[in-house]
Amino acid sequence: RFSAPVRRSTEGISWKTAAGADVPFTAQYTAGDSVLLLTPTASLLSFTLYQITVAATVQSAAQNALASAATLTLRTGFDNKDK
């Protein structure tokens, strides 16, 4: 969640594997453009480390840049549901 609405752009937002490979995604803006929901366009790999980075160049709707970049690190698990 951002503290103010952000510009609708994915420029400055990246999703990568720990090895540096890009993860293609779509972006959906909600809550008056203050929440950004990223959805991978392909299944993520099990037991894999990923990093999502929002660069400091991302701007609010009022064209103010973020105070600093933000990085989220996540690791996937195993999907044991019957297919």
mmCIF file of C-alpha atoms in Angstrom:
data_model
loop_
_atom_site.group_PDB
_atom_site.id
_atom_site.type_symbol
_atom_site.label_atom_id
_atom_site.label_comp_id
_atom_site.label_asym_id
_atom_site.label_seq_id
_atom_site.Cartn_x
_atom_site.Cartn_y
_atom_site.Cartn_z
ATOM 1 C CA ARG A 1 0.000 0.000 0.000
ATOM 2 C CA PHE A 2 1.278 3.437 -0.938
ATOM 3 C CA SER A 3 0.516 6.459 1.234
ATOM 4 C CA ALA A 4 -0.882 8.321 -1.789
ATOM 5 C CA PRO A 5 -2.260 7.372 -5.205
ATOM 6 C CA VAL A 6 0.467 6.411 -7.667
ATOM 7 C CA ARG A 7 0.750 6.958 -11.411
ATOM 8 C CA ARG A 8 -0.576 4.022 -13.405
ATOM 9 C CA SER A 9 2.651 2.696 -14.842
ATOM 10 C CA THR A 10 4.827 -0.358 -14.285
ATOM 11 C CA GLU A 11 7.972 1.587 -15.147
ATOM 12 C CA GLY A 12 10.308 1.286 -12.173
ATOM 13 C CA ILE A 13 8.692 -1.933 -10.936
ATOM 14 C CA SER A 14 10.486 -5.220 -11.481
ATOM 15 C CA TRP A 15 9.913 -8.837 -10.495
ATOM 16 C CA LYS A 16 12.911 -11.155 -10.812
ATOM 17 C CA THR A 17 14.129 -14.551 -9.736
ATOM 18 C CA ALA A 18 17.150 -14.683 -7.438
ATOM 19 C CA ALA A 19 19.154 -15.578 -10.576
ATOM 20 C CA GLY A 20 18.063 -12.288 -12.171
ATOM 21 C CA ALA A 21 15.523 -13.605 -14.703
ATOM 22 C CA ASP A 22 12.544 -11.330 -15.303
ATOM 23 C CA VAL A 23 9.121 -12.553 -14.193
ATOM 24 C CA PRO A 24 6.425 -11.191 -16.531
ATOM 25 C CA PHE A 25 3.456 -9.742 -14.649
ATOM 26 C CA THR A 26 0.323 -7.684 -14.974
ATOM 27 C CA ALA A 27 -0.497 -4.795 -12.670
ATOM 28 C CA GLN A 28 -3.872 -3.839 -11.245
ATOM 29 C CA TYR A 29 -4.438 -0.637 -9.307
ATOM 30 C CA THR A 30 -7.084 -0.564 -6.545
ATOM 31 C CA ALA A 31 -8.123 1.526 -3.546
ATOM 32 C CA GLY A 32 -7.954 4.793 -5.447
ATOM 33 C CA ASP A 33 -4.622 3.828 -7.054
ATOM 34 C CA SER A 34 -2.854 3.492 -3.684
ATOM 35 C CA VAL A 35 -2.670 -0.330 -3.852
ATOM 36 C CA LEU A 36 -0.812 -2.133 -6.618
ATOM 37 C CA LEU A 37 -1.576 -5.822 -7.172
ATOM 38 C CA LEU A 38 1.006 -7.708 -9.228
ATOM 39 C CA THR A 39 0.035 -11.017 -10.818
ATOM 40 C CA PRO A 40 2.549 -13.222 -12.647
ATOM 41 C CA THR A 41 1.452 -14.128 -16.170
ATOM 42 C CA ALA A 42 2.852 -17.667 -15.789
ATOM 43 C CA SER A 43 3.043 -20.062 -12.858
ATOM 44 C CA LEU A 44 5.833 -19.394 -10.393
ATOM 45 C CA LEU A 45 8.366 -22.146 -9.772
ATOM 46 C CA SER A 46 8.183 -24.117 -6.518
ATOM 47 C CA PHE A 47 10.813 -23.417 -3.856
ATOM 48 C CA THR A 48 12.151 -20.398 -5.709
ATOM 49 C CA LEU A 49 13.285 -17.053 -4.321
ATOM 50 C CA TYR A 50 11.854 -13.935 -5.995
ATOM 51 C CA GLN A 51 12.388 -10.202 -5.549
ATOM 52 C CA ILE A 52 9.916 -7.456 -6.375
ATOM 53 C CA THR A 53 11.469 -4.000 -6.485
ATOM 54 C CA VAL A 54 9.737 -0.633 -6.623
ATOM 55 C CA ALA A 55 12.321 1.972 -7.643
ATOM 56 C CA ALA A 56 12.493 5.407 -6.074
ATOM 57 C CA THR A 57 11.610 6.779 -9.518
ATOM 58 C CA VAL A 58 7.987 5.578 -9.169
ATOM 59 C CA GLN A 59 5.822 8.657 -8.801
ATOM 60 C CA SER A 60 2.624 9.537 -7.046
ATOM 61 C CA ALA A 61 -0.300 10.920 -9.033
ATOM 62 C CA ALA A 62 0.938 14.356 -7.916
ATOM 63 C CA GLN A 63 4.316 13.506 -9.571
ATOM 64 C CA ASN A 64 6.281 13.149 -6.324
ATOM 65 C CA ALA A 65 8.936 10.412 -6.308
ATOM 66 C CA LEU A 66 9.154 7.792 -3.571
ATOM 67 C CA ALA A 67 11.478 8.653 -0.693
ATOM 68 C CA SER A 68 13.438 5.446 -1.356
ATOM 69 C CA ALA A 69 13.228 2.193 -3.284
ATOM 70 C CA ALA A 70 11.430 -0.762 -1.711
ATOM 71 C CA THR A 71 12.201 -4.453 -2.173
ATOM 72 C CA LEU A 72 10.036 -7.419 -1.254
ATOM 73 C CA THR A 73 11.647 -10.860 -1.139
ATOM 74 C CA LEU A 74 9.470 -13.956 -1.251
ATOM 75 C CA ARG A 75 9.973 -17.689 -1.556
ATOM 76 C CA THR A 76 7.439 -20.025 -3.089
ATOM 77 C CA GLY A 77 6.541 -23.397 -1.605
ATOM 78 C CA PHE A 78 5.001 -26.571 -2.902
ATOM 79 C CA ASP A 79 1.476 -26.745 -4.298
ATOM 80 C CA ASN A 80 0.117 -30.083 -3.133
ATOM 81 C CA LYS A 81 -3.415 -29.663 -4.465
ATOM 82 C CA ASP A 82 -4.749 -32.330 -6.803
ATOM 83 C CA LYS A 83 -4.695 -31.170 -10.405
#
